[in-house]
Every structure is written in C-alpha cells, then in structure tokens.
Amino acid sequence: MIIKGGIVYDPANGIFGEEMDLCVDEGRMAEDGKGEVIDARGLLVMPGGVDAHSHIAGTKVNTGRIMRPDDARLGIEPRSGVCRPCTGYTVPNCYAIGYRYARMGYTTAFEAATPIIEARHTHEELEEIPILDKGALTLFGTNWEVMECVRDKDIGKLAAYVAWGLRSARGYGVKIVNPGGGEAWGFGSNVKGPNDPVPNFDVTGAEIICGLAQANEMLRLPHSIHLHFNNLGKPGNYTTALETLELLKDIKPSRMRQVVHVAHMQFSAYGGTSWRDFESKAPVIADYFNSHNHATMDLGQLLFGSATTMTADAPLEYGNARLTHNKWSNHDIELEESSGVVPMVYFRKMLVNAVQWAIGLELALLTRDPWKVLMTTDHPNGSPFINYPEVITLLMSKPKRDAEMATLHEQLPKRTSLGGIERELDWTEIAIMTRAAPARILGLEDKGHFGPGADADISIYDLRPEEVDPSRDHALVKKALAAAKYTIKSGIVVSQKGQILAAPPGRTLR
Amino acid sequence: MRTITITPLKAFEISVEAEIISPDKFAPLSLSQIRSLSIWQGNRKRKLSDLFRAEGDDGPAKVEDVTITLQGDFSRAKRIAEGMTAGKVEAEGGVGMHAGNNMKGGLLSVQKDAEDWLGREMRGGKITVRGNAGNYLGAGYRGEKCGMRGGEIEVGGNAGAYLGEHLCGGSIRVHGDAGDFPGAANQGGTIFIGGSTYLPGAEMTKGTITVRGRARVLPSYQKMEIMSIEGEDFQKYVGDLVEKGTGELFVRVGSS
Ligand SMILES: [Zn+2]
C-alpha cells in the first residue's frame, strides 16, 4: 500500500506537516510498498490514535452497562455490513467501542484498571472489541501481598509479586488507585492522604506508591506506574497531588520515560475548601509539570452532558452517589481492590462542573511540553471517548473556548485562568498528545509513529492543514475528526468516511 | 386538513415497529412516499405497503394539519406516534406497546385499549384512552430517571401497575382502578385515580396523587389533616418519608 501526497505529522520522527508518501508492507511501515494506492493529496495524515487511559472492559464497565439500560438506548445502531449491532453512549457494548474509536482514527486503546482476580472478564471483553489493539493495566495499589512487601521493605519480593501479577492477569502495566483506600473501604472508611496509615497494615499510601515505583523500575517495565491519587475529586486536593509527585522525583527511571504517569489530572487539580469556594489550581499543577521531568499526565477532560463515573476508587463513588442521589454500584469489595459506578450528568449552568471543564483545558494549555500531556476524557468518567473531537477543537481554538465560556456560569472567570489563555494547539501538538506521547508514555515502540517497522496504523482526515485554520474553522475540524476519511489498522483500511469496511480482531498487548 | 387512513392488511403474529406512523413523519410526504416508507417487523425490514393499506389525502401538509386514522387492530404495532409534536392520531381500535412515547404535542386518541408503556417519557400534548391502559402508563423506560415530564393522559377504564413511575411532571387521570405502585418515585407529576389502588407513591419525593377509591397506604407516609376536595373528604398524607419526600397523597375518607 502507498499513501500518496498526504501532509504528514509524525512528531516522534521529527516530521511536522511535510508532504510525503507513506508505504506499508505486510501491516508495517516500510521504505517502499506496492499494491493499493490511497490518494491523500493535501490531507492531514497522522499515526493511528492511541488512548492510554480509558475504561473499555472489565467488571465495572459491564456493571455500568447493566445499571444503565437508559444509556444503551442512546447509541443503538443496527447490524449492517461487517458491523455487529451497537448499543450505548457512555457505556457502549464491545463492538461499538471498536467501531467508534476506529471511525475517529484511533487504533489502540488501554483499559486503565483491572483487579487481578477479575482479569479473565477483562480479557473476554477485550477479545470482543474489534479492530483495536488493546491492553489492560493491573491494579496493585491495595493488594495485601504488596502491602506486606512494602511493610517489610522487601522491594525484590515486591518486584517478583508484581511480575507474577502482571503475568497471571495478562496485564500491561502497574496501576495504583487511591493507595490504601481500597483496603480501608472494605471496613467502610477511607484514607485522607498518602501519609495516612492503612488499617490493619503498618504502611501508608506514600510507601505503597514509592515501593511499587521502585519495583516497576527494577523490572524495567515499558510503562511507569500509572497513578490515581488519593483524595481524587475533592476540593483542595491539588496539595495531595503535589505532595505525592514530590515523593517520586528522586526515583531513577529504568528507561527513557517518566517515573510516574498521573491518571486524569483534572480530577486532582482542585482548589478551595468546599464545593462553595471550589476553584482551579491547574496553573500550580502545570507549573510543577513545567519544572519537573519525572511525571506525565492525561487530562480526564470533562464535557457537559451525560457520563458514567466508574473507578476502582470505591469511596469516591460512594461520595458521588450521596452527592447526586443517583444509582450506585459498589463493586469488587470482596477482592483486594474495590470499585464503584455512578451515572452522572455535567451541567453547563452548574459552576462546579464549569470549573472542572475549564481545569482540563487549562492543564493542557498551560503545560508547555505536549509530550507530558495526553488528551483523554477518562472515558466515560469525564465524557465518552466519542467526544474527543470536541476536546481537540477546544484546545485548537481560542474563539471556540470564548464562545463556550460565554454560555457558562458568570462566576467562572473568577475561578479559573482559562479566559486569559491565548495558546491554541497546532497539529503537531495534537499529534503528540493523541498519538506519539501516549505511545511513548506506555512504552509502545511500534505505535504512534511512522518509522520503518512501526505498525501501519494510519489516520487520514478530510482536512487540508495548509488551508484550514482550526482557530476559525473549528466546526469543520470537529466534523472531520469525528469520521476519518481513512482509518488504516495494520495496513488494512478499516474505516472510510465513518463507515466500517473491515473489522479484524486486533491484538491484546501485554 | 389532511386525513390519512392506515389499515393493517392482516393480523400480525410478529409485532411491528411502527414509529413512522406519526404526523411528523407523514406530513411532508406524498401518499406513495408514505407507502414506500420502510418499517421493521421483527428483524425484517419491510415497506409500509407490505403491511398496511394507506389511503386518504395526498400531498404534503403542515404537521398540525395532519390527522392519521388507524382502522383495525394495532395491538401489535408498537411505538405509534412516537415523538409526535403536533397533529392528531385517532385509533378506532387499540394500540400496541410504547404508543405516544416521547410525545411532545398534538393528540393521540384511542377508542379501545392501549398496551404497556403508553405515553412513556411524554413531554407534552394529550393522550386519551376510552378503554384500559397497560402497565407503566406515563412511566420512564428501564433505567430512566424521568418518566413523563409534561402533557396530559386520560384513561376511561383501568390502568396497570407502575402507573406514572418516575413521573417528573404532567398529569395522568385514570377513571377506573390502577394496579400496584402508582406514582412510584414521583418527582413532581400529578396523578388522579378514580377507583382503587395499592401502595401509591412509594419513594415519591414531590407531586400529588389523589385516590377516590380504596388505597393501601405505605407506613412511610405521615397522616395529616382531612381536606375537602370538590365536596368530598380526603385524608391527606405526606411522604414518602423514606426519601425525605414532600409529595402529597389524598385518599377519600370512608372508602377504605
Ligand atoms: Zn480512569
């Protein structure tokens, strides 16, 4: 296959919008190719999208589906062509996940939290998601064995346990959620910060995080620890974030990458002492990332409308359920982890939601190095992944942000710095935040770039980067990003103009 | 005015998804276009004219000027008048499940019985039924937090269980009896039941339920004063206290 004349963005290889041909041979990028020719003259060409943090498979995802037949109705697509029937909006069925990512030009997605004991369920579902290459991060933050090794300061044994856990659960990397909190939740309480002792274990969250980070580097794992902070989703929690990041700054990475990846930073960049004086602390957090190199983040951008919150942070979900008076599932409590699910609607007119919306955008725009920031919505916590084009266009267009802010709560400008931010991301930065950086942060050497031998995962959009001004033409850009002109997965055209043409199974990376 | 008459060609063994039978869908189309609209029966896609005869006035018309008359048995035709905004649908017999769901305006009148889920999640307009209505009249569908939000439903006969479940607004008037749990999780709608019922207003937080016949009242309701409504004495209750509710329940005195 030869893709002719596209305007190629391949930031990992120093290509920033150059007109060039791409060649594919046997599912990989090659020096030359033959056979099918795809005319991409003047069009935007990027590597296939990589989502490093999404909730697409496993017990809590499925619990979300079971709890929300109302959501199933919002995304019904009958069987057609190669596509099996689809349901759901915030909690789509397995098929819909594959097709909808592929339509947007995404070819890889990672499930961000799987308890070891529920791993079989996760993999059953991952196998049913068509097209995408997938992986699952395994939860270690409150495992008894982990806490015992940490208490005994036996990092070698801890590394052996982590290796066993990853192999047994076919996991890709180490996920830590509210360390210590899951254990406390088994007794109806929570930890208030990384220095709180975990009930019945003589350890703290801080010790668990540092121990797992050291074990992670001892094992030279491709990905760093992937951390969901304590106190997530609570006013004033930015101090917890900074305090926790400080713990990790002296750990040496075993590879050319971060020491810690922070999950959905938006939910941990909150100021104020309560929801009444709630405000953004995104500038402080962004400053920290600008002056330190050991951490990366994904946004967990929140958008207005329907979402389903689901996390291994079960006490957080209890709080959500109390706050919203909505349906609540308390899950996995019999395991060494815990989890919860609560449906959610984010309202434009609600100041708290508007501030949360602004925080995600601030984080992306104030952090100078796009290699440190991944564009995510923490699907489906902040918004379903189907709304990524909305997030990207907000990041690329100041006029769009201004128009949006004008419809929001009048107090908003006092609670966030977003209105004063002029920066508009360009295609290179978007290609980094949605392709190159997630691949590098996860340690996926064959993803997110077009170097010879890389997986031939390619997205081509019906957009002419040399003619279109995303700042002004944001509506056009959003439409084009929602349905790639071509999505190519391992050298096969899987989607064309939003229509799925082929649904190969995809691999599970581990 | 434009009147279109729809008649089933035969009795359906497998039910038909008839959401296209609505003034909004028919208004801009000619008769021949209406006849060739696609319609699902079970998992088979068919043309409207494969299943129904469509007669009447030709040519496009404004939605509010369209009247659709349904002749014959429509009890296995589901979702009639789904989401309609104006105009009229007049069924000379009964209608199948989910008729008038999500309706926003206009009139749906049914001379005989309506099946389950009539007017579910309705937002406006009016539905009248001469006969009986099934379960979940004006309710929210599975998992939904809000049922009917506005408009009016009137039933001459009886209604089934879970009448007005998750009601968020609007009013439902049933002249006969209602099944178990009417107005469950009512959040602000009005229900009148002419006959008797069982355990009204479970988990009601707001709204009003009036029962003129007998009613078994939940123990989580607080007994208040006796009030006179249109010359008759009603015992007032407030609840459901389980949900810290401020809903009002009136049951006629002496009917228990
Ligand atoms: Zn997450």
PDB file of N, CA and C in Angstrom, chain A residues 146-152 180 191 194-208:
ATOM      1  N   VAL A 146       1.254  -6.839  48.261  1.00  0.00           N
ATOM      2  CA  VAL A 146       2.007  -5.606  48.009  1.00  0.00           C
ATOM      3  C   VAL A 146       2.280  -4.898  49.330  1.00  0.00           C
ATOM      4  N   MET A 147       1.239  -4.757  50.139  1.00  0.00           N
ATOM      5  CA  MET A 147       1.388  -4.004  51.384  1.00  0.00           C
ATOM      6  C   MET A 147       2.323  -4.722  52.354  1.00  0.00           C
ATOM      7  N   GLU A 148       2.303  -6.049  52.333  1.00  0.00           N
ATOM      8  CA  GLU A 148       3.213  -6.791  53.222  1.00  0.00           C
ATOM      9  C   GLU A 148       4.665  -6.614  52.786  1.00  0.00           C
ATOM     10  N   CYS A 149       4.902  -6.693  51.475  1.00  0.00           N
ATOM     11  CA  CYS A 149       6.272  -6.489  50.971  1.00  0.00           C
ATOM     12  C   CYS A 149       6.751  -5.076  51.290  1.00  0.00           C
ATOM     13  N   VAL A 150       5.855  -4.092  51.128  1.00  0.00           N
ATOM     14  CA  VAL A 150       6.225  -2.702  51.394  1.00  0.00           C
ATOM     15  C   VAL A 150       6.534  -2.529  52.880  1.00  0.00           C
ATOM     16  N   ARG A 151       5.691  -3.121  53.723  1.00  0.00           N
ATOM     17  CA  ARG A 151       5.916  -3.036  55.171  1.00  0.00           C
ATOM     18  C   ARG A 151       7.281  -3.632  55.529  1.00  0.00           C
ATOM     19  N   ASP A 152       7.608  -4.761  54.889  1.00  0.00           N
ATOM     20  CA  ASP A 152       8.889  -5.436  55.173  1.00  0.00           C
ATOM     21  C   ASP A 152      10.048  -4.812  54.397  1.00  0.00           C
ATOM     22  N   GLY A 180      -4.161   2.326  49.440  1.00  0.00           N
ATOM     23  CA  GLY A 180      -4.595   2.150  50.820  1.00  0.00           C
ATOM     24  C   GLY A 180      -6.088   2.346  50.994  1.00  0.00           C
ATOM     25  N   VAL A 191      -8.713   6.497  53.304  1.00  0.00           N
ATOM     26  CA  VAL A 191      -7.530   7.231  53.769  1.00  0.00           C
ATOM     27  C   VAL A 191      -7.660   8.672  53.280  1.00  0.00           C
ATOM     28  N   PRO A 194      -1.782  10.510  51.339  1.00  0.00           N
ATOM     29  CA  PRO A 194      -0.759   9.473  51.188  1.00  0.00           C
ATOM     30  C   PRO A 194      -0.056   9.115  52.497  1.00  0.00           C
ATOM     31  N   ASN A 195      -0.187   9.951  53.524  1.00  0.00           N
ATOM     32  CA  ASN A 195       0.525   9.644  54.764  1.00  0.00           C
ATOM     33  C   ASN A 195      -0.343   8.987  55.827  1.00  0.00           C
ATOM     34  N   ASP A 196      -1.601   8.722  55.479  1.00  0.00           N
ATOM     35  CA  ASP A 196      -2.481   8.015  56.414  1.00  0.00           C
ATOM     36  C   ASP A 196      -2.098   6.541  56.483  1.00  0.00           C
ATOM     37  N   PRO A 197      -2.071   5.964  57.684  1.00  0.00           N
ATOM     38  CA  PRO A 197      -1.815   4.515  57.741  1.00  0.00           C
ATOM     39  C   PRO A 197      -3.014   3.732  57.202  1.00  0.00           C
ATOM     40  N   VAL A 198      -2.718   2.616  56.536  1.00  0.00           N
ATOM     41  CA  VAL A 198      -3.779   1.741  56.037  1.00  0.00           C
ATOM     42  C   VAL A 198      -4.217   0.839  57.188  1.00  0.00           C
ATOM     43  N   PRO A 199      -5.526   0.740  57.466  1.00  0.00           N
ATOM     44  CA  PRO A 199      -5.971  -0.089  58.585  1.00  0.00           C
ATOM     45  C   PRO A 199      -5.454  -1.529  58.463  1.00  0.00           C
ATOM     46  N   ASN A 200      -4.982  -2.069  59.556  1.00  0.00           N
ATOM     47  CA  ASN A 200      -4.503  -3.462  59.646  1.00  0.00           C
ATOM     48  C   ASN A 200      -3.187  -3.719  58.930  1.00  0.00           C
ATOM     49  N   PHE A 201      -2.642  -2.708  58.274  1.00  0.00           N
ATOM     50  CA  PHE A 201      -1.330  -2.873  57.640  1.00  0.00           C
ATOM     51  C   PHE A 201      -0.481  -1.701  58.102  1.00  0.00           C
ATOM     52  N   ASP A 202       0.722  -1.986  58.470  1.00  0.00           N
ATOM     53  CA  ASP A 202       1.559  -0.935  59.015  1.00  0.00           C
ATOM     54  C   ASP A 202       2.251  -0.185  57.875  1.00  0.00           C
ATOM     55  N   VAL A 203       1.469   0.326  56.932  1.00  0.00           N
ATOM     56  CA  VAL A 203       2.044   1.051  55.790  1.00  0.00           C
ATOM     57  C   VAL A 203       1.190   2.274  55.484  1.00  0.00           C
ATOM     58  N   THR A 204       1.725   3.174  54.666  1.00  0.00           N
ATOM     59  CA  THR A 204       0.957   4.326  54.191  1.00  0.00           C
ATOM     60  C   THR A 204       0.873   4.269  52.668  1.00  0.00           C
ATOM     61  N   GLY A 205      -0.034   5.062  52.116  1.00  0.00           N
ATOM     62  CA  GLY A 205      -0.150   5.162  50.659  1.00  0.00           C
ATOM     63  C   GLY A 205       1.173   5.586  50.040  1.00  0.00           C
ATOM     64  N   ALA A 206       1.861   6.541  50.685  1.00  0.00           N
ATOM     65  CA  ALA A 206       3.136   7.031  50.161  1.00  0.00           C
ATOM     66  C   ALA A 206       4.141   5.895  50.029  1.00  0.00           C
ATOM     67  N   GLU A 207       4.199   5.026  51.042  1.00  0.00           N
ATOM     68  CA  GLU A 207       5.140   3.895  50.986  1.00  0.00           C
ATOM     69  C   GLU A 207       4.758   2.911  49.883  1.00  0.00           C
ATOM     70  N   ILE A 208       3.440   2.717  49.714  1.00  0.00           N
ATOM     71  CA  ILE A 208       2.986   1.807  48.647  1.00  0.00           C
ATOM     72  C   ILE A 208       3.403   2.363  47.278  1.00  0.00           C
TER      73      ILE A 208
END
